[in-house]
Structures are given as structure tokens and as C-alpha cells.
């Protein structure tokens, strides 16, 4: 939903552009931090969802830490004043340079994804004369019931250390003197809307936590990752995800040992609904079943529909009448997958109309490319 003033402003800005509503973002962050705070849960924001400075500034303001998956993100978090004891670093393929950067910044924790990585991290920590705090990312073999490209916690996926390797890894850690084992880490996928998936995760984590307790090992941190989904169909009536239900479920099902902290890594749920991609209709073209509305934004600006068959709500911002026509809303890129929605119900739409592609605040701008040498969409913020 955009105010009349906002729509007037949109007409003065060169399309396509990303529009971020900072009120929605602020309200979302406030709600998330209140709900998590009830149980003393710690939340690190997954920078890869959206790493714009203004977004990071607000994250910092509301007390979120930073969950990074590259050296570039670690550097961005440092540059945006996240304190180093609130920066964690995950990823299956950390390069030596990235590890050294994170060591130099004394980040809070490396979420380590393989035995090979443990050995390299130890060598680099020895060379740098540092101790690296580590959490072991465990692949819990829990199905996230989401798109297969964003499922990460099944044994067939590349992420994490398999459950049956855990005991061997713990033994190995005794010989890796520059690593300090502080936690278990899990992240099973993204856009998870079926909360029972998180219950399954809790039960799996409980088993592992009990197993470690039986060996007199109590990791200080249980990090259950992120993945909470949002409602792409109702960006206005469900702008803020149900954080109460989400954190409440963990409180109900996760059994922690005395002194253990619970950490989360949310990305999408915090930022998706505050953003829209605003684009202009260039041409209407007749098709066989439906007409095409060809817009000036493409998959180079927002790749989610092409990459994951993702749904985004599409609205005509110029003609606010009832949706009585159907259009395939497509971009200018030379790929048939450059389509934002098929048979989208819209009011009669003509060249020059502004179109909003909603819920584009997460995994939108960050995944933009220069494909076809099309310019990037700029970021515009609510005032
Ligand atoms: C991407 C990612 C997240 C965030 O996922 P969302 O679905 O955006 O909440 C959290 N942790 C790790 C390790 C990730 O790779």
C-alpha cells in the first residue's frame, strides 16, 4: 500500500527502482526484537538478504547481530559498526583471505561446515596467533518443505557436517589447539511457512544436545539459523511475520541446558516486506492466451521468479480500478524466464503505467546483475 504522496513522488523517479518503506522495516524489527527478547533469544541478521547501509543501520539500532556468508559481508558488518562480538560467519567455501579477515576482526564465531575447513581454520588461527571460536554447522536431515533450491538441511545438500560425523569431529577438536568449540549451528532452508518444520528441527536439536550432555559436553550456544517465511500473497495485511508464534514455538519445543544461549539468524522475514521493485510499462503486446505487459525491470533486477519460480504480488499503481484483465508481466531481458508473473490480474494497463512488484526487500537488490548490460535499479527510501 502506497500513500498518494508516495505515488506522486514515484512519478518523479527514474524507473526501475527499489523502494524501501523504513516504517514497515522499523515496525518489523521492533516486533521481532520484542518477541525474541521475551525468551532472551539472540538474533543475528543474515546480511545476504539485503546489505544496504540504511537497512544495516536500523538492524544495528534494534540490537541485531550480523550473520555473514562471505568476507565482503564481514567487512560490511564491520564498516556498519556491528560490534565484532555480534558477527558470525557461515558458508561452505570460506577462502583463506576471508578467514584471515574474520580472524583479524576477532569475530564472535565461525560456523564451520566441514572437517577440511576445521583444519584450515586452525592452521590460519595458529599463524595469526589467534583463537577462533567455532560452532559446528550440523546437517540435521530435516526437510524444510520449501523450494528445492532453498532447502539446505537434507543429507543430499552441500551444507554442514553430517550427524554421524559429530563424535569424530569432537575428538578431532581436541587436537586443534587454536579452535574453541562454543556451539552447534543449524540452518535448514528458507521461506519456511509450515511451522511444524521448526518443531521437527527442535526435536532433532534436542537429541543432539542430549547426546552431547551424556558426554559431559555443553555447548554454550545453540544456533537454530533462520528460514522463517513471509506471506508473498498478502504484503499489506501480513506485512509483519508472526514472530510471536515463531519464537514461542522454539520456547515450547527446544530443550536447552542451564546456561545455554539460543541464537537465530533471520534474513528474509526481517526485510522482505519493506521493499518493492517499482517499474514502468514500456509496451503492451498481444499474446495468444494473455497479453504481455513488458516492463522496464527485468530478471537482472529481481531474479527470484526466474530462479525459484517465486511468486511476487504485482500491482498497477497508476490505474487503481478493479483487475479485469490478465497479463503476463515480463521484463526486457533476452530470456523467456524473464517473467515476473503469468496471467496476472490487473486493471486495463497501458504504456507509462507504474507497476509495483511487492515483497522484494529480501534477495532482490542483492542478487542484481549487469546481465544484458542493463543498469542496476537504484534504492529509494521512504522519507
Ligand atoms: C541465508 C542464511 C540465513 C537466512 O535465511 P532466511 O531464510 O533469509 O531467514 C541464515 N543462516 C544462514 C547460514 C544462511 O545461509
Short mmCIF file of C-alpha atoms and ligand atoms in Angstrom, two decimals:
data_model
loop_
_atom_site.label_atom_id
_atom_site.label_comp_id
_atom_site.label_asym_id
_atom_site.label_seq_id
_atom_site.Cartn_x
_atom_site.Cartn_y
_atom_site.Cartn_z
CA UNK A 1 0.00 0.00 0.00
CA UNK A 2 1.42 3.35 -1.02
CA UNK A 3 0.14 6.75 0.05
CA UNK A 4 -0.95 9.32 -2.53
CA UNK A 5 2.15 11.37 -1.72
CA UNK A 6 4.38 8.38 -2.29
CA UNK A 7 2.75 7.70 -5.65
CA UNK A 8 3.25 11.32 -6.66
CA UNK A 9 6.90 11.01 -5.67
CA UNK A 10 7.27 7.77 -7.65
CA UNK A 11 6.32 9.66 -10.82
CA UNK A 12 9.40 11.83 -10.42
CA UNK A 13 11.91 8.98 -10.05
CA UNK A 14 13.62 7.16 -12.89
CA UNK A 15 12.42 3.57 -13.17
CA UNK A 16 13.12 0.83 -12.35
CA UNK A 17 13.97 1.43 -8.70
CA UNK A 18 13.73 -0.39 -5.39
CA UNK A 19 11.56 1.37 -2.87
CA UNK A 20 12.09 0.61 0.82
CA UNK A 21 9.49 1.60 3.38
CA UNK A 22 11.52 2.26 6.52
CA UNK A 23 8.39 2.47 8.69
CA UNK A 24 7.49 -1.10 7.78
CA UNK A 25 11.09 -2.14 8.37
CA UNK A 26 11.25 -0.40 11.74
CA UNK A 27 7.95 -1.91 12.90
CA UNK A 28 9.07 -5.36 11.79
CA UNK A 29 12.37 -5.09 13.63
CA UNK A 30 10.71 -3.79 16.74
CA UNK A 31 8.22 -6.66 16.76
CA UNK A 32 10.94 -9.26 16.10
CA UNK A 33 13.19 -7.93 18.83
CA UNK A 34 10.32 -7.72 21.32
CA UNK A 35 9.20 -11.29 20.59
CA UNK A 36 12.75 -12.67 20.74
CA UNK A 37 13.51 -10.64 23.83
CA UNK A 38 10.79 -12.42 25.82
CA UNK A 39 12.97 -15.51 25.88
CA UNK A 40 16.37 -13.78 25.84
CA UNK A 41 16.94 -15.08 22.33
CA UNK A 42 19.75 -13.51 20.30
CA UNK A 43 19.07 -12.71 16.65
CA UNK A 44 21.74 -12.17 14.03
CA UNK A 45 20.51 -10.63 10.79
CA UNK A 46 21.53 -12.51 7.63
CA UNK A 47 23.14 -9.74 5.61
CA UNK A 48 22.85 -11.62 2.37
CA UNK A 49 19.11 -10.88 2.23
CA UNK A 50 19.75 -7.14 1.90
CA UNK A 51 23.01 -5.40 2.77
CA UNK A 52 22.06 -1.77 2.11
CA UNK A 53 23.56 0.66 4.61
CA UNK A 54 20.21 2.06 5.72
CA UNK A 55 18.89 -1.43 6.41
CA UNK A 56 22.01 -2.34 8.35
CA UNK A 57 21.85 0.89 10.31
CA UNK A 58 18.34 0.02 11.52
CA UNK A 59 19.36 -3.58 12.30
CA UNK A 60 22.14 -2.25 14.46
CA UNK A 61 19.80 0.26 16.10
CA UNK A 62 17.41 -2.54 17.10
CA UNK A 63 20.24 -4.62 18.53
CA UNK A 64 20.56 -7.36 15.92
CA UNK A 65 23.90 -9.00 15.28
CA UNK A 66 25.26 -9.83 11.82
CA UNK A 67 25.21 -13.23 10.15
CA UNK A 68 27.68 -13.20 7.25
CA UNK A 69 28.43 -15.68 4.48
CA UNK A 70 31.46 -14.00 2.88
CA UNK A 71 34.42 -11.84 3.71
CA UNK A 72 32.67 -9.00 1.93
CA UNK A 73 29.75 -9.28 4.30
CA UNK A 74 32.04 -9.46 7.34
CA UNK A 75 33.73 -6.28 6.13
CA UNK A 76 30.34 -4.61 5.50
CA UNK A 77 29.18 -5.51 9.00
CA UNK A 78 32.38 -4.08 10.49
CA UNK A 79 32.04 -0.92 8.36
CA UNK A 80 28.44 -0.52 9.53
CA UNK A 81 29.57 -0.63 13.15
CA UNK A 82 28.29 -4.03 14.20
CA UNK A 83 30.39 -4.93 17.19
CA UNK A 84 32.73 -7.81 16.43
CA UNK A 85 31.25 -9.91 19.23
CA UNK A 86 27.96 -9.89 17.32
CA UNK A 87 29.33 -11.06 13.96
CA UNK A 88 29.12 -14.70 12.90
CA UNK A 89 30.47 -16.20 9.69
CA UNK A 90 28.98 -19.22 7.90
CA UNK A 91 29.48 -20.71 4.43
CA UNK A 92 30.73 -23.97 2.91
CA UNK A 93 33.54 -22.34 0.97
CA UNK A 94 35.35 -19.77 3.09
CA UNK A 95 38.57 -18.75 1.35
CA UNK A 96 41.84 -18.22 3.27
CA UNK A 97 41.57 -14.47 2.71
CA UNK A 98 38.03 -14.42 4.10
CA UNK A 99 39.05 -16.44 7.15
CA UNK A 100 42.04 -14.18 7.79
CA UNK A 101 39.84 -11.09 7.53
CA UNK A 102 37.41 -12.54 10.06
CA UNK A 103 40.26 -13.58 12.39
CA UNK A 104 41.77 -10.09 12.17
CA UNK A 105 38.41 -8.65 13.21
CA UNK A 106 38.03 -11.06 16.14
CA UNK A 107 34.50 -12.03 15.11
CA UNK A 108 32.31 -13.81 17.59
CA UNK A 109 32.06 -17.18 15.85
CA UNK A 110 32.86 -19.18 12.72
CA UNK A 111 30.09 -21.57 11.78
CA UNK A 112 32.21 -24.39 10.37
CA UNK A 113 30.78 -26.69 7.73
CA UNK A 114 33.37 -29.46 7.20
CA UNK A 115 36.32 -31.28 8.74
CA UNK A 116 38.56 -29.92 6.00
CA UNK A 117 37.55 -26.37 6.91
CA UNK A 118 38.25 -27.00 10.62
CA UNK A 119 41.83 -27.98 9.84
CA UNK A 120 42.44 -24.96 7.61
CA UNK A 121 40.85 -22.60 10.12
CA UNK A 122 43.08 -23.99 12.87
CA UNK A 123 46.22 -23.55 10.74
CA UNK A 124 45.31 -19.97 9.87
CA UNK A 125 44.44 -19.18 13.50
CA UNK A 126 47.80 -20.60 14.65
CA UNK A 127 49.60 -18.48 12.06
CA UNK A 128 47.68 -15.38 13.15
CA UNK A 129 48.25 -16.17 16.82
CA UNK A 130 44.51 -16.11 17.50
CA UNK A 131 41.93 -18.43 18.96
CA UNK A 132 38.90 -18.88 16.70
CA UNK A 133 35.59 -19.55 18.37
CA UNK A 134 33.65 -22.09 16.36
CA UNK A 135 30.21 -23.60 16.12
CA UNK A 136 29.76 -26.79 14.17
CA UNK A 137 27.11 -26.49 11.49
CA UNK A 138 25.26 -29.77 11.65
CA UNK A 139 23.14 -31.03 8.78
CA UNK A 140 20.16 -32.36 10.74
CA UNK A 141 18.43 -34.05 7.80
CA UNK A 142 15.18 -32.18 8.40
CA UNK A 143 13.04 -31.38 5.37
CA UNK A 144 12.12 -27.71 5.16
CA UNK A 145 9.19 -28.30 2.77
CA UNK A 146 10.25 -25.37 0.64
CA UNK A 147 11.63 -24.91 -2.88
CA UNK A 148 14.46 -27.36 -3.53
CA UNK A 149 16.95 -24.59 -4.34
CA UNK A 150 16.46 -23.13 -0.85
CA UNK A 151 16.46 -26.40 1.07
CA UNK A 152 19.74 -26.75 2.94
CA UNK A 153 19.26 -29.25 5.76
CA UNK A 154 18.98 -32.56 3.90
CA UNK A 155 21.84 -35.03 3.65
CA UNK A 156 21.90 -34.56 -0.12
CA UNK A 157 22.68 -30.83 0.35
CA UNK A 158 26.23 -29.47 0.44
CA UNK A 159 25.82 -27.73 3.79
CA UNK A 160 27.07 -28.73 7.22
CA UNK A 161 28.61 -31.72 8.93
CA UNK A 162 26.59 -34.93 8.98
CA UNK A 163 25.17 -36.03 12.31
CA UNK A 164 27.12 -39.30 12.27
CA UNK A 165 30.41 -37.40 11.89
CA UNK A 166 29.85 -35.33 15.04
CA UNK A 167 31.61 -37.57 17.57
CA UNK A 168 34.67 -37.91 15.35
CA UNK A 169 34.79 -34.16 14.85
CA UNK A 170 34.61 -33.52 18.59
CA UNK A 171 37.56 -35.86 19.10
CA UNK A 172 39.48 -34.11 16.35
CA UNK A 173 38.86 -30.75 18.03
CA UNK A 174 40.98 -31.86 20.99
CA UNK A 175 43.98 -31.69 18.67
CA UNK A 176 43.14 -28.35 17.09
CA UNK A 177 44.54 -26.09 19.75
CA UNK A 178 43.60 -22.72 18.25
CA UNK A 179 39.90 -23.50 17.99
CA UNK A 180 37.44 -23.04 20.82
CA UNK A 181 34.24 -25.06 20.42
CA UNK A 182 31.30 -22.93 21.58
CA UNK A 183 28.21 -24.11 19.79
CA UNK A 184 26.05 -26.13 17.48
CA UNK A 185 24.62 -24.45 14.39
CA UNK A 186 21.76 -25.42 12.10
CA UNK A 187 20.10 -23.78 9.12
CA UNK A 188 17.67 -25.92 7.19
CA UNK A 189 16.37 -23.64 4.46
CA UNK A 190 14.46 -20.53 3.59
CA UNK A 191 10.87 -19.31 3.07
CA UNK A 192 9.59 -21.89 5.56
CA UNK A 193 5.92 -21.22 6.22
CA UNK A 194 4.99 -24.53 7.83
CA UNK A 195 5.98 -24.03 11.47
CA UNK A 196 5.92 -27.78 12.14
CA UNK A 197 9.21 -27.88 10.23
CA UNK A 198 10.79 -25.85 13.03
CA UNK A 199 9.28 -28.19 15.59
CA UNK A 200 11.00 -31.09 13.79
CA UNK A 201 14.23 -29.13 13.91
CA UNK A 202 13.83 -28.56 17.67
CA UNK A 203 13.33 -32.28 18.30
CA UNK A 204 16.44 -33.12 16.28
CA UNK A 205 18.47 -30.46 18.10
CA UNK A 206 17.26 -31.81 21.46
CA UNK A 207 18.51 -35.29 20.56
CA UNK A 208 21.96 -33.96 19.67
CA UNK A 209 22.11 -31.70 22.68
CA UNK A 210 21.23 -34.64 24.95
CA UNK A 211 23.80 -36.80 23.23
CA UNK A 212 26.47 -34.19 23.97
CA UNK A 213 25.22 -33.80 27.55
CA UNK A 214 25.69 -37.56 28.01
CA UNK A 215 29.34 -36.97 27.07
CA UNK A 216 29.51 -34.07 29.51
CA UNK A 217 29.73 -31.52 26.72
CA UNK A 218 27.51 -28.45 26.93
CA UNK A 219 27.97 -26.10 24.01
CA UNK A 220 27.28 -22.56 25.16
CA UNK A 221 25.32 -21.72 22.03
CA UNK A 222 22.53 -23.43 20.17
CA UNK A 223 22.12 -21.58 16.89
CA UNK A 224 19.00 -22.66 15.01
CA UNK A 225 19.58 -20.48 11.94
CA UNK A 226 16.87 -18.65 10.04
CA UNK A 227 14.38 -19.50 7.35
CA UNK A 228 11.12 -18.06 8.62
CA UNK A 229 8.97 -17.36 5.56
CA UNK A 230 6.76 -14.42 4.73
CA UNK A 231 3.36 -14.07 3.07
CA UNK A 232 4.11 -13.08 -0.53
CA UNK A 233 0.38 -13.08 -1.29
CA UNK A 234 -0.61 -10.54 1.37
CA UNK A 235 2.16 -7.96 1.65
CA UNK A 236 -0.17 -5.40 3.24
CA UNK A 237 -2.39 -7.36 5.61
CA UNK A 238 0.53 -9.56 6.69
CA UNK A 239 3.40 -7.13 6.47
CA UNK A 240 4.88 -8.40 9.73
CA UNK A 241 5.52 -12.14 10.09
CA UNK A 242 4.17 -13.89 13.17
CA UNK A 243 7.32 -13.63 15.29
CA UNK A 244 5.33 -14.42 18.45
CA UNK A 245 4.36 -17.82 17.08
CA UNK A 246 7.83 -18.47 15.69
CA UNK A 247 9.87 -17.71 18.81
CA UNK A 248 7.10 -19.15 21.01
CA UNK A 249 7.42 -22.46 19.19
CA UNK A 250 11.14 -22.66 19.91
CA UNK A 251 10.47 -21.77 23.51
CA UNK A 252 7.94 -24.60 23.68
CA UNK A 253 9.95 -27.33 21.96
CA UNK A 254 13.64 -26.54 22.30
CA UNK A 255 15.16 -28.00 25.46
CA UNK A 256 18.22 -26.06 26.49
CA UNK A 257 20.68 -26.87 29.25
CA UNK A 258 21.28 -24.36 32.02
CA UNK A 259 23.49 -21.56 30.73
CA UNK A 260 22.93 -22.29 27.06
CA UNK A 261 22.07 -19.37 24.80
CA UNK A 262 19.73 -19.71 21.82
CA UNK A 263 20.70 -17.84 18.67
CA UNK A 264 18.76 -17.20 15.46
CA UNK A 265 19.74 -15.94 12.01
CA UNK A 266 16.81 -14.31 10.29
CA UNK A 267 17.09 -12.69 6.89
CA UNK A 268 14.01 -12.70 4.70
CA UNK A 269 11.45 -12.38 7.50
CA UNK A 270 13.02 -9.10 8.63
CA UNK A 271 13.36 -7.30 5.31
CA UNK A 272 11.23 -8.82 2.53
CA UNK A 273 8.02 -6.89 3.09
CA UNK A 274 9.58 -3.44 3.33
CA UNK A 275 10.75 -3.47 -0.29
CA UNK A 276 9.08 -3.21 -3.70
CA UNK A 277 10.53 -3.07 -7.16
CA UNK A 278 8.87 -0.20 -9.00
CA UNK A 279 8.86 -0.43 -12.77
CA UNK A 280 7.15 1.19 -15.73
CA UNK A 281 5.18 -0.41 -18.55
CA UNK A 282 7.02 0.04 -21.84
CA UNK A 283 4.72 -1.82 -24.19
CA UNK A 284 1.58 -3.89 -24.28
CA UNK A 285 1.82 -6.69 -26.78
CA UNK A 286 -0.84 -9.17 -27.88
CA UNK A 287 -0.29 -12.77 -26.92
CA UNK A 288 -2.19 -15.96 -27.70
CA UNK A 289 -3.74 -16.58 -24.28
CA UNK A 290 -2.96 -13.38 -22.43
CA UNK A 291 -1.42 -10.10 -23.44
CA UNK A 292 2.09 -9.21 -22.38
CA UNK A 293 2.85 -6.19 -20.25
CA UNK A 294 6.51 -5.52 -20.99
CA UNK A 295 8.09 -3.54 -18.17
CA UNK A 296 11.45 -1.82 -17.80
CA UNK A 297 12.67 -4.00 -14.89
CA UNK A 298 13.98 -7.45 -15.62
CA UNK A 299 15.47 -10.55 -14.07
CA UNK A 300 18.73 -8.61 -13.83
CA UNK A 301 16.99 -6.51 -11.16
CA UNK A 302 14.95 -9.25 -9.47
CA UNK A 303 15.83 -12.84 -10.27
CA UNK A 304 13.63 -14.69 -7.77
CA UNK A 305 10.79 -15.53 -10.18
CA UNK A 306 13.24 -16.84 -12.80
CA UNK A 307 15.44 -18.67 -10.30
CA UNK A 308 12.94 -20.19 -7.89
CA UNK A 309 9.60 -19.82 -9.69
CA UNK A 310 8.89 -17.40 -6.86
CA UNK A 311 5.57 -15.57 -6.59
CA UNK A 312 5.51 -11.81 -6.08
CA UNK A 313 2.30 -9.81 -5.90
CA UNK A 314 2.10 -7.38 -8.82
CA UNK A 315 0.03 -4.18 -8.72
CA UNK A 316 -0.73 -1.36 -11.11
CA UNK A 317 -0.06 1.89 -9.22
CA UNK A 318 -1.40 4.24 -11.90
CA UNK A 319 -4.76 2.64 -12.62
CA UNK A 320 -6.33 1.76 -9.29
CA UNK A 321 -9.53 0.31 -10.78
CA UNK A 322 -10.59 -3.31 -10.48
CA UNK A 323 -8.43 -6.03 -12.00
CA UNK A 324 -10.40 -7.15 -15.04
CA UNK A 325 -7.66 -8.14 -17.49
CA UNK A 326 -4.86 -10.68 -17.44
CA UNK A 327 -1.28 -10.01 -18.45
CA UNK A 328 1.98 -11.87 -18.46
CA UNK A 329 4.23 -9.30 -16.82
CA UNK A 330 7.64 -9.68 -18.43
CA UNK A 331 10.97 -7.87 -18.49
CA UNK A 332 13.19 -6.77 -21.38
CA UNK A 333 15.92 -9.40 -20.91
CA UNK A 334 16.58 -11.91 -23.70
CA UNK A 335 15.44 -14.95 -21.72
CA UNK A 336 11.96 -16.50 -21.63
CA UNK A 337 12.38 -16.95 -17.88
CA UNK A 338 12.43 -13.15 -17.56
CA UNK A 339 8.82 -13.15 -16.42
CA UNK A 340 7.56 -11.69 -13.13
CA UNK A 341 4.15 -13.33 -13.30
CA UNK A 342 1.91 -15.20 -15.70
CA UNK A 343 -1.76 -14.29 -16.25
CA UNK A 344 -1.60 -11.59 -13.59
CA UNK A 345 -4.98 -9.95 -12.98
CA UNK A 346 -4.61 -6.19 -13.44
CA UNK A 347 -6.84 -3.28 -14.40
CA UNK A 348 -6.52 -2.17 -18.03
CA UNK A 349 -2.82 -1.36 -18.30
CA UNK A 350 -1.07 0.81 -20.86
CA UNK A 351 2.36 2.19 -21.66
CA UNK A 352 3.59 4.54 -18.93
CA UNK A 353 1.72 2.94 -16.02
CA UNK A 354 3.74 2.29 -12.88
CA UNK A 355 3.82 -1.28 -11.62
CA UNK A 356 4.88 -2.46 -8.15
CA UNK A 357 6.42 -5.90 -7.65
CA UNK A 358 5.89 -6.37 -3.94
CA UNK A 359 7.80 -8.15 -1.15
CA UNK A 360 11.10 -7.58 -2.90
CA UNK A 361 13.14 -6.39 0.09
CA UNK A 362 14.92 -9.74 0.54
CA UNK A 363 17.08 -11.46 -2.08
CA UNK A 364 16.12 -8.75 -4.57
CA UNK A 365 18.62 -5.96 -4.97
CA UNK A 366 21.45 -8.11 -3.56
CA UNK A 367 21.04 -10.61 -6.39
CA UNK A 368 21.00 -7.98 -9.15
CA UNK A 369 23.39 -8.36 -12.06
CA UNK A 370 24.51 -6.40 -15.09
CA UNK A 371 23.19 -9.04 -17.47
CA UNK A 372 22.46 -7.58 -20.91
CA UNK A 373 24.37 -4.54 -19.60
CA UNK A 374 21.15 -3.19 -18.17
CA UNK A 375 21.68 -0.62 -15.42
CA UNK A 376 21.02 -1.51 -11.79
CA UNK A 377 17.85 -0.29 -10.11
CA UNK A 378 18.65 2.35 -7.53
CA UNK A 379 17.49 2.19 -3.92
CA UNK A 380 14.95 4.81 -2.85
CA UNK A 381 13.76 5.16 0.75
CA UNK A 382 10.58 6.42 2.33
CA UNK A 383 11.06 9.87 3.81
C1 LIG B 1 20.68 -17.44 4.23
C2 LIG B 1 21.00 -17.84 5.61
C3 LIG B 1 20.19 -17.41 6.66
C4 LIG B 1 18.95 -16.58 6.49
O1 LIG B 1 17.93 -17.25 5.84
P1 LIG B 1 16.48 -16.58 5.71
O2 LIG B 1 15.68 -17.60 5.03
O3 LIG B 1 16.65 -15.35 4.89
O4 LIG B 1 16.00 -16.29 7.08
C5 LIG B 1 20.57 -17.79 7.94
N1 LIG B 1 21.67 -18.55 8.17
C6 LIG B 1 22.47 -18.96 7.16
C7 LIG B 1 23.66 -19.78 7.48
C8 LIG B 1 22.15 -18.64 5.86
O5 LIG B 1 22.94 -19.07 4.87
#
